[in-house]
XYZ file of C-alpha atoms in Angstrom:
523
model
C -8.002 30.952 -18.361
C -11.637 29.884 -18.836
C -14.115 30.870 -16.272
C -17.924 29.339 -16.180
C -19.676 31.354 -14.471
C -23.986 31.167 -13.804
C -25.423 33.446 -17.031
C -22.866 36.150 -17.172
C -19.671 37.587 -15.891
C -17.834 40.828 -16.375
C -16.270 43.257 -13.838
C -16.020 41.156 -10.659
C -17.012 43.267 -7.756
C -16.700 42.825 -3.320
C -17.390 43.973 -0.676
C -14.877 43.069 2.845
C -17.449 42.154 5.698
C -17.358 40.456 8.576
C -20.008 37.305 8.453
C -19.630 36.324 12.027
C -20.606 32.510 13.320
C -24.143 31.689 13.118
C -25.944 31.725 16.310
C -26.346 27.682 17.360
C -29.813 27.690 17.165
C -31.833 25.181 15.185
C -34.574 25.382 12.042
C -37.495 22.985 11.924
C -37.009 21.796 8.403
C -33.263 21.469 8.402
C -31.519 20.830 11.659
C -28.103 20.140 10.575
C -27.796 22.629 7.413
C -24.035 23.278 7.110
C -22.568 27.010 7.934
C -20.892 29.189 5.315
C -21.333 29.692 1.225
C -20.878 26.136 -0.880
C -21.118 28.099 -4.051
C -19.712 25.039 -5.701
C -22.444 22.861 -4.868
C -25.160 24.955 -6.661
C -27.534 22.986 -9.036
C -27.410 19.194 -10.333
C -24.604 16.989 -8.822
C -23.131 14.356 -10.264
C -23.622 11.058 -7.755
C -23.601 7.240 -8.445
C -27.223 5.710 -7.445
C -26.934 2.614 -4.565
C -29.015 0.209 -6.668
C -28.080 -2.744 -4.003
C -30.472 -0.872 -1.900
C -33.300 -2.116 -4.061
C -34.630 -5.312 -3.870
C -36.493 -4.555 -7.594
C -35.072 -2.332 -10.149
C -37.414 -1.172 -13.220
C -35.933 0.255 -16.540
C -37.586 2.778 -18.866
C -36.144 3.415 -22.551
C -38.384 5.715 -24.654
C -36.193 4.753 -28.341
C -35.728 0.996 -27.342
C -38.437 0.091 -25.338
C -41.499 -1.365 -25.834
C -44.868 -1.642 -23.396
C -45.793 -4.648 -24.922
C -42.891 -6.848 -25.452
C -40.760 -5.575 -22.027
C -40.533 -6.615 -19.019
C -38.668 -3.932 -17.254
C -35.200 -5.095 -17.492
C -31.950 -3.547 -19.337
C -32.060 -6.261 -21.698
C -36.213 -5.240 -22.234
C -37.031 -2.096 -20.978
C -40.194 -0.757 -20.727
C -41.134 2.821 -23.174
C -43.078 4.615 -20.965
C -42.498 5.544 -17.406
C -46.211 5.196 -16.557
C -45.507 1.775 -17.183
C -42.996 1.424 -14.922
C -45.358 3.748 -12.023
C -46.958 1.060 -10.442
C -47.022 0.632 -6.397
C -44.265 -1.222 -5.068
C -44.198 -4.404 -3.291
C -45.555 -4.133 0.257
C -42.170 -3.354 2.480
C -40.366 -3.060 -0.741
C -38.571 -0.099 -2.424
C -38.118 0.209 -6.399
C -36.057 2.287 -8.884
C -36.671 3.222 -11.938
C -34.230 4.081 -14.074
C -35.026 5.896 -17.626
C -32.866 6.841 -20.040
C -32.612 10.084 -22.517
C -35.004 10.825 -24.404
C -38.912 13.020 -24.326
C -41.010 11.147 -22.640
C -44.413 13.274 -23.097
C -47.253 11.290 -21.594
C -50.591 11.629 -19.678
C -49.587 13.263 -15.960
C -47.480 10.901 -13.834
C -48.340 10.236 -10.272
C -45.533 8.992 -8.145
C -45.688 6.290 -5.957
C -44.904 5.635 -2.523
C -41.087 3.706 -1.990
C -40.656 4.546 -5.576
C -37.702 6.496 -6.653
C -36.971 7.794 -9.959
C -33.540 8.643 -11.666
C -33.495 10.070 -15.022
C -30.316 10.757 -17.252
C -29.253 7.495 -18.515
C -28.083 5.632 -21.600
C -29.961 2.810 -22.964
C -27.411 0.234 -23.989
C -24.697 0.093 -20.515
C -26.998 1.808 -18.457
C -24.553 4.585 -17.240
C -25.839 7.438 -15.633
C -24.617 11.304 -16.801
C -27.920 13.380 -16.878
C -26.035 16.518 -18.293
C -25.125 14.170 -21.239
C -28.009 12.188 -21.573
C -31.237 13.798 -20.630
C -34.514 12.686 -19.430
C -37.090 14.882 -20.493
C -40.860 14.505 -18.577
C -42.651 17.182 -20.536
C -46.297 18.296 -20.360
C -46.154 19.310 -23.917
C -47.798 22.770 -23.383
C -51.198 21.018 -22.258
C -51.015 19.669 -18.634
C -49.451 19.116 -15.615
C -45.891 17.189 -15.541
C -46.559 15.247 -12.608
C -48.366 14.644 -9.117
C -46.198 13.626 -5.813
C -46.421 11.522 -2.781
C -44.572 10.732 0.118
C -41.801 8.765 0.440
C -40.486 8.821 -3.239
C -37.863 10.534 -5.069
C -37.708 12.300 -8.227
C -33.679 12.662 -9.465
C -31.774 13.656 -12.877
C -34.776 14.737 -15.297
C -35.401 17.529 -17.044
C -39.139 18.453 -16.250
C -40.322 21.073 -19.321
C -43.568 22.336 -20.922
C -46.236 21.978 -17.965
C -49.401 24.199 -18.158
C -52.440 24.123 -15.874
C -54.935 26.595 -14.653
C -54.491 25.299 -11.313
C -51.138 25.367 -8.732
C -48.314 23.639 -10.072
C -47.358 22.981 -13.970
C -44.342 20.866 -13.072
C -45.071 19.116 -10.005
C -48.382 19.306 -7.653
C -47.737 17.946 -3.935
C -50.357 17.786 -1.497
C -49.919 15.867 2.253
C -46.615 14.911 0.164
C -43.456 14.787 0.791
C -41.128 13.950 -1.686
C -37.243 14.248 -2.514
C -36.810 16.056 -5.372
C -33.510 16.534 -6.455
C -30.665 17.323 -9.575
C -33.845 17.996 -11.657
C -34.053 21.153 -14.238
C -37.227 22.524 -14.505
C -37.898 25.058 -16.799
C -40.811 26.796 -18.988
C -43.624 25.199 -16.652
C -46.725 27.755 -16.517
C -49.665 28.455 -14.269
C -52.526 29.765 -16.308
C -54.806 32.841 -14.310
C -58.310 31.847 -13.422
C -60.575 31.254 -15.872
C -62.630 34.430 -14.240
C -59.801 36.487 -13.941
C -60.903 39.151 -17.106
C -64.231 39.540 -15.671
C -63.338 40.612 -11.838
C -63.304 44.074 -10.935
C -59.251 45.466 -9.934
C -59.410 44.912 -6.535
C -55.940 43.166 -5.087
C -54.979 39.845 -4.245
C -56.698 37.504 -6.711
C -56.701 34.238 -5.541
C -54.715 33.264 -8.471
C -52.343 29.854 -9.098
C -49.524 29.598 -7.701
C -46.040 27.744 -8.600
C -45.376 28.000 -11.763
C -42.864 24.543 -11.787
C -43.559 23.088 -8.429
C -46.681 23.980 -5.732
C -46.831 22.730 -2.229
C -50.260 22.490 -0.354
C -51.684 21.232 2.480
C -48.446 20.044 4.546
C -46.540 19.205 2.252
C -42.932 18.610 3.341
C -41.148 18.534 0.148
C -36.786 18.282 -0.117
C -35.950 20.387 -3.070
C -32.437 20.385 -3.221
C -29.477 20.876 -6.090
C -32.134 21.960 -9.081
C -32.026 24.616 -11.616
C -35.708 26.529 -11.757
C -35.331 28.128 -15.285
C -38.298 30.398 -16.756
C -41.082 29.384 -15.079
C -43.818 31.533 -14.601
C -47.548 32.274 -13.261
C -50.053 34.489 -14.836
C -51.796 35.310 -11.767
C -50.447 33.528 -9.050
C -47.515 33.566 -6.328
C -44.055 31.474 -6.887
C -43.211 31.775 -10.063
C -41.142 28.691 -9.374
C -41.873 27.285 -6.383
C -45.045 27.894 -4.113
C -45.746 26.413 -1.111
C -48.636 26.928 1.636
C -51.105 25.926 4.335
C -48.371 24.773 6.980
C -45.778 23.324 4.633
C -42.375 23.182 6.286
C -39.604 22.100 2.977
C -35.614 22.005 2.262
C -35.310 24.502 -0.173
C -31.628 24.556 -0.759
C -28.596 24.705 -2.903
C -30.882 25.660 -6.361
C -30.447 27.652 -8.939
C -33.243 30.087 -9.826
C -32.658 31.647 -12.719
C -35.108 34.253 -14.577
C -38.664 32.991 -13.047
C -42.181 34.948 -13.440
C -44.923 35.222 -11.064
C -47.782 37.983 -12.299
C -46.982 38.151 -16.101
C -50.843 38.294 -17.206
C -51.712 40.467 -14.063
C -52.505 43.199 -16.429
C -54.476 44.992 -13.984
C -51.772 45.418 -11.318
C -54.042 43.150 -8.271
C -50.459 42.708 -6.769
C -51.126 39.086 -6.811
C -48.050 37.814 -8.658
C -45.922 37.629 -5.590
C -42.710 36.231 -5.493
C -40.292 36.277 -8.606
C -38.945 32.643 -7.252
C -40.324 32.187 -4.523
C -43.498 32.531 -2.277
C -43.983 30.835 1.406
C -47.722 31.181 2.897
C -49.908 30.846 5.749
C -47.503 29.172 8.162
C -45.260 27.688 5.760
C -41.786 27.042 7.684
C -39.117 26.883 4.707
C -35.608 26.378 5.102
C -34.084 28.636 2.584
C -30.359 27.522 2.134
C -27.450 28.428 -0.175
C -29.540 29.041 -3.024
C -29.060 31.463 -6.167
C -31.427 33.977 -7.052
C -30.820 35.436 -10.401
C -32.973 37.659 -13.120
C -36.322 36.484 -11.013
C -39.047 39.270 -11.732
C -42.402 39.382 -9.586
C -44.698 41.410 -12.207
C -48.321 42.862 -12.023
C -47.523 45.929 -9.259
C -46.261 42.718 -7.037
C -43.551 42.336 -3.984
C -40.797 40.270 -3.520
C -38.899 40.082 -6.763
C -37.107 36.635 -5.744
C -38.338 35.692 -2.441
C -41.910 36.714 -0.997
C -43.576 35.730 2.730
C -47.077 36.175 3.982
C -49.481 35.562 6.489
C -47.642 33.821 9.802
C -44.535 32.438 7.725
C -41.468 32.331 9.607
C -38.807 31.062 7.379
C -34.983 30.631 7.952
C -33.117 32.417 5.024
C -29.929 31.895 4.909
C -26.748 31.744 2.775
C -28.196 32.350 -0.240
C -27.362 35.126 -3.151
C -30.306 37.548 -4.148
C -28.635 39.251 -7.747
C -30.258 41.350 -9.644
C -33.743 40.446 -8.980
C -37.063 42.845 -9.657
C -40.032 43.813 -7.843
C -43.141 45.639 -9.791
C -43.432 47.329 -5.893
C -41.675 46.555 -3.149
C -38.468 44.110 -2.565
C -36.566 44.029 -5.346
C -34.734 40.796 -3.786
C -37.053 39.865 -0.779
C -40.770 41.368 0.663
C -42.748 40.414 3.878
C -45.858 41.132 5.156
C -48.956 40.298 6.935
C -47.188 38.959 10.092
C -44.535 37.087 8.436
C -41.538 36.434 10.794
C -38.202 35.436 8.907
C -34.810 35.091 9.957
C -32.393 36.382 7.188
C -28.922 35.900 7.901
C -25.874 35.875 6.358
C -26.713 36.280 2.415
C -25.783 38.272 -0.399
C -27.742 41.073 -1.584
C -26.278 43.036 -4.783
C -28.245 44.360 -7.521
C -31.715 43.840 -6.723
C -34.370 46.780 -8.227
C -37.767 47.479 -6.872
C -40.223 50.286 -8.802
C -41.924 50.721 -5.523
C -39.310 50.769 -2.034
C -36.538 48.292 -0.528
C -34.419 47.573 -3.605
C -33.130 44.547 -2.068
C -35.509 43.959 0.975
C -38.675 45.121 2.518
C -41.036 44.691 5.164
C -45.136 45.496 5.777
C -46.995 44.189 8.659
C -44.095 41.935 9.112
C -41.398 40.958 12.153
C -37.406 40.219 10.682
C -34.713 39.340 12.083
C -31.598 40.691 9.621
C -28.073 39.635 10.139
C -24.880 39.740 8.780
C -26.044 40.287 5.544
C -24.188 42.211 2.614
C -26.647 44.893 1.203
C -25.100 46.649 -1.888
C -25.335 48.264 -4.930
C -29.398 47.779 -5.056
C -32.157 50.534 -6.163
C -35.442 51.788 -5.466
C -37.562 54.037 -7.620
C -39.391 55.274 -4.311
C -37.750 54.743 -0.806
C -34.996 52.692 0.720
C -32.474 51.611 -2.100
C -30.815 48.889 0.697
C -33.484 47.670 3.440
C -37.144 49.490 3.824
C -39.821 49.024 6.424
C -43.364 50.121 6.326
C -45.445 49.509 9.802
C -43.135 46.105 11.216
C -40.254 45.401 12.933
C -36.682 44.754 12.631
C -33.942 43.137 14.738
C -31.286 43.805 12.253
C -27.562 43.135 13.564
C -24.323 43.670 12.005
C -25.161 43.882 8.884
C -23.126 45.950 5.594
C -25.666 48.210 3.485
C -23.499 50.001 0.989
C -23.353 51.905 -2.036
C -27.390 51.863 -2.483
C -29.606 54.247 -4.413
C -33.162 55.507 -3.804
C -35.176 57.446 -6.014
C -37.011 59.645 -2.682
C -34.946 59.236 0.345
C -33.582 56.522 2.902
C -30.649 55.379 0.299
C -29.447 52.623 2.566
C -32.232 52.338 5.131
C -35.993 53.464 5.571
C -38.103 52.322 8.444
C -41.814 54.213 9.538
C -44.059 52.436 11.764
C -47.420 54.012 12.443
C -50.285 51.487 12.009
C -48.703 48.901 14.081
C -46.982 50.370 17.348
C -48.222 47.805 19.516
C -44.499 46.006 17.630
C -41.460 46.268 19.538
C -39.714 49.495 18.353
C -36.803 48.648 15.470
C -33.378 47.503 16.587
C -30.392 48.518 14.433
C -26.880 47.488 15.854
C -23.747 47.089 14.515
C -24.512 47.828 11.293
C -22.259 49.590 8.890
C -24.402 52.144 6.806
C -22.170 54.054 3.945
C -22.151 55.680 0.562
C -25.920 55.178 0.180
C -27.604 58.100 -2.081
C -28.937 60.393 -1.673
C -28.580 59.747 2.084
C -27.842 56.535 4.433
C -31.020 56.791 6.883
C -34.327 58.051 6.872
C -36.079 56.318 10.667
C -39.399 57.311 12.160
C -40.813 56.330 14.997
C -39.767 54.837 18.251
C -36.244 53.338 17.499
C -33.400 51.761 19.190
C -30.433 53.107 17.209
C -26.847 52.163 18.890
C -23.247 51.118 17.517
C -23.766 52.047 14.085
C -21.667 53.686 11.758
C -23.596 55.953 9.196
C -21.199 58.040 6.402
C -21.609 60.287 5.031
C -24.427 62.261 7.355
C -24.395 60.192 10.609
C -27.421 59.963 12.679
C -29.123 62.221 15.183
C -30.506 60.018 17.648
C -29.599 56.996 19.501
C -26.449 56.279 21.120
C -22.781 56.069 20.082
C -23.485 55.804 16.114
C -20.541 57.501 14.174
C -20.168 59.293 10.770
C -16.805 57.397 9.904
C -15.413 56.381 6.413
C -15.221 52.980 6.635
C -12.525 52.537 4.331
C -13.657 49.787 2.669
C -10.868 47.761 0.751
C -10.834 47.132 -3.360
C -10.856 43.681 -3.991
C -12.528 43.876 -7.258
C -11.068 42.595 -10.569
C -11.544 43.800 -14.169
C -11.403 41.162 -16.690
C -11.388 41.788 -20.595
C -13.587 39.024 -22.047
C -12.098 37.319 -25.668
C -14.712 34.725 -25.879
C -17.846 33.435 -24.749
C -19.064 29.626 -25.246
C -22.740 29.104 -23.676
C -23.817 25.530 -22.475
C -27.543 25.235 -22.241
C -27.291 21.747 -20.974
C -26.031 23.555 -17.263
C -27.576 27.162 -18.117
C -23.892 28.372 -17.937
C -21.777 30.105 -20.243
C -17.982 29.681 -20.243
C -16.281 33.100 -21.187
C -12.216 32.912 -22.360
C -10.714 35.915 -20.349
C -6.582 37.471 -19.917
C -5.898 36.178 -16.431
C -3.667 33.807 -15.056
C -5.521 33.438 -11.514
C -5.357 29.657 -9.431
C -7.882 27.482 -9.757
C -10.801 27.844 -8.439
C -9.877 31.286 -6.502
C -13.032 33.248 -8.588
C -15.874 30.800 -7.309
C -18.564 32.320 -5.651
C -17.243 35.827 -6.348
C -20.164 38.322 -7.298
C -19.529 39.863 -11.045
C -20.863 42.318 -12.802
C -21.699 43.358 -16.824
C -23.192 46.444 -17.177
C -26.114 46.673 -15.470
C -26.539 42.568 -15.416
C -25.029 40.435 -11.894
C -24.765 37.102 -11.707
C -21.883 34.664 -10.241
C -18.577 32.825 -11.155
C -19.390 29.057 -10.938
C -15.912 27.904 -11.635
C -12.607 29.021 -13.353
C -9.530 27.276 -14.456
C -6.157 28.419 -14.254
């Protein structure tokens, strides 16, 4: 049987839990996001592009081409895609198509009604951008590109950007464009130029989103991407940034081993947000993504996913494995008055050197449900979910088999600075085999329905030490060979098992110390 699996696979681990119905309510950026996991729809996917829609359709061919001589069509195709970047015909809409090849120019603005779609051959113009890639690269000098509204960016490879300003890969600003089945990868945000020279006090105003930054309203659809080793020096997002009332589609992506704070050498804590960093009213919809390897550096929170200042995000569906936190959140931090709703994802693996190995609060307001907390650590407090001065709503939820360095293994919650918050709520939840203990609360606290083993709780009402029993679906699997693909940032590994189809998808697995998911298997 061959498995491919995202990065890498060994002893599959589960946990049973019971991810009850969403409640109907709706999110502001997504209204209609589908329920459940759709692990299989992770990343680039292959679709056919309607060019009857288009009343003009432009053709790019960096080996064939020529600026001079073409006129845009397959039989003459234009070399450069600025070429083919100009407006579009008033109440028209364009394509362009371009085919493989590195197309390193000058930084591209898009334009309004025109769409892009990258991955192409030159000579029957068939589209397969796994096979034939489209590669916009800033060469290690400059931005990729700038976007704008109405537009859509599809099937490229987008490499190499560096800036000292937000966004090496792609800068939007009052924008809103589609960008989807893209790769970006090794797209940098430089620290300011003044950085050296300021004193160590925290939060630099550094630059954020290392492949993609959102500013100013920006209402960008980032769907079915892979965000690959990206990175800011000092700077939030070390994939994707976005603030100042932005309200995006942030779903069904890969990101995979991202940066934020890797020149913060002085610890400011401004390299927040491995992956991931919403801001100052930013309303993200943050669906049935993968979070993988994503590291916030520099003393910094929220190892994949970080919030701040009057962000209320809906977070849901997604896996959080083994990301780190320099502090707090190994998988997801939120503070100054951030209000989230985190439901139904995956938690497993996650580290933070400060407290919350998977998630964490400050200053914040969460509302946690049925999420699966496991096998996460903390150097300080709280190896499952922490809390420092916020509150939680959190509702049948499965924290299990965490590890903290101090105390609270599964769960640590004090609130002192900010009592004028609604004391905690924890219901439901089941709280078991944390170490060195399952609960460390202080404070006012409503505590009911839980069960907590081994210890229990004193306080609250009808919580109950009880083994829950849990049930051993995991699999061992002896590995004979391994065949990476960088094309898909997968690796196929030949294993001794004889399962269906299909039946390992989406399963959580585990190599050492490493997690990271099946992405498909063959009988």
């Amino acid at each position: 049987m061959n498995i491919r699996r995202w990065f890498c696979c060994g002893l599959l681990l589960g946990l049973v839990s019971a991810l009850h119905a969403d409640p109907s309510e709706k999110v502001t950026a997504w209204n209609d996001a589908p329920l459940g996991f759709h692990w299989d729809r992770l990343g680039p996917q292959p679709a056919p592009v309607d060019l009857a829609a288009y009343p003009a359709v432009r053709h790019v061919s960096g080996r064939t081409g020529s600026d001079e001589t073409g006129d845009g069509s397959r039989a003459k195709p234009w070399r450069s895609v600025r070429k083919a970047l100009t407006p579009a015909p008033e109440g028209a809409r364009v394509a362009v198509l371009v085919a493989e090849g590195l197309y390193q120019e000058e930084t591209l603005v898009l334009q309004p009604r025109v769409d892009l779609y990258g991955g192409y051959e030159a000579k029957g113009w068939t589209r397969d951008f796994a096979a034939h890639p489209a590669i916009l690269s800033g060469g290690g000098q400059r931005r990729v590109l700038v976007g704008a509204n109405d537009c859509r960016l599809d099937g490229f490879v987008v490499e190499d950007g560096l800036v000292r300003d937000h966004g090496a890969g792609l800068y939007c600003s009052q924008a809103a464009p589609v960008v989807v089945n893209n790769v970006f990868r090794r797209n940098r945000t430089l620290e300011p130029a003044d950085f050296p020279h300021q004193d160590a006090r925290r939060r630099i105003r550094g630059h954020d989103g290392g492949a993609i930054a959102l500013v100013n309203y920006a209402n960008a659809d980032i769907r079915h991407n892979i965000f690959h080793d990206n990175e800011t020096g000092v700077g939030y997002g070390g994939a994707v940034a976005a603030r100042d009332d932005c309200i995006p589609v942030i779903a069904h992506n890969v990101f995979w081993g991202n940066r934020a704070g890797t020149t913060d050498r002085k610890k400011t804590l401004s390299g927040n947000g491995g992956a991931v960093a919403l801001l100052f009213s930013s309303r993200a919809a943050v669906f049935h993504n993968l979070f993988a390897e994503n590291d916030a550096q520099g003393g910094s929170d929220g190892g994949a996913l970080f919030c701040e200042y009057f962000s209320w995000p809906e977070v849901r569906h997604n896996a959080f494995l083994n990301n780190h936190a320099g502090d707090d959140g190994g998988g997801m931090d939120n503070q100054k008055f951030s209000y989230p709703k985190v439901k139904a994802n995956l938690f497993y693996g996650n580290r933070a050197d400060g407290s919350g190995g998977a998630f964490h609060l400050d200053d914040a307001v969460v509302e946690l449900e049925n999420n699966v907390i496991a096998y996460n650590h903390a150097k300080k407090q709280a190896g499952g979910l922490g809390g420092t001065h916020g509150w939680y709503r959190a509702l049948n939820n499965t924290i299990a088999y965490n590890v903290a360095g101090q105390d609270g293994g599964g769960v640590h919650i004090v609130n002192v600075k900010n009592p004028f918050l609604r004391p905690p709520v924890y219901r439901n939840n089941l709280i078991a085999h944390n170490q060195p203990d399952q609960v460390l609360m202080e404070g006012d606290l409503d505590v009911t329905y839980n069960i907590m083993h081994p210890g229990g709780f004193k306080g609250g009402y009808y919580n109950f030490d009880h083994d829950p029993k849990f049930a051993d679906d995991s699999r061992t699997l002896a590995v004979r060979g391994v065949r990476r693909d960088p094309a898909t940032l997968s690796s196929e590994l030949q294993v001794d098992a004889a399962d269906a189809a299909g039946s390992l998808v989406g399963r959580i697995a585990r190599i050492g110390d490493f997690w990271t998911m099946v992405k498909a298997n063959g009988a």
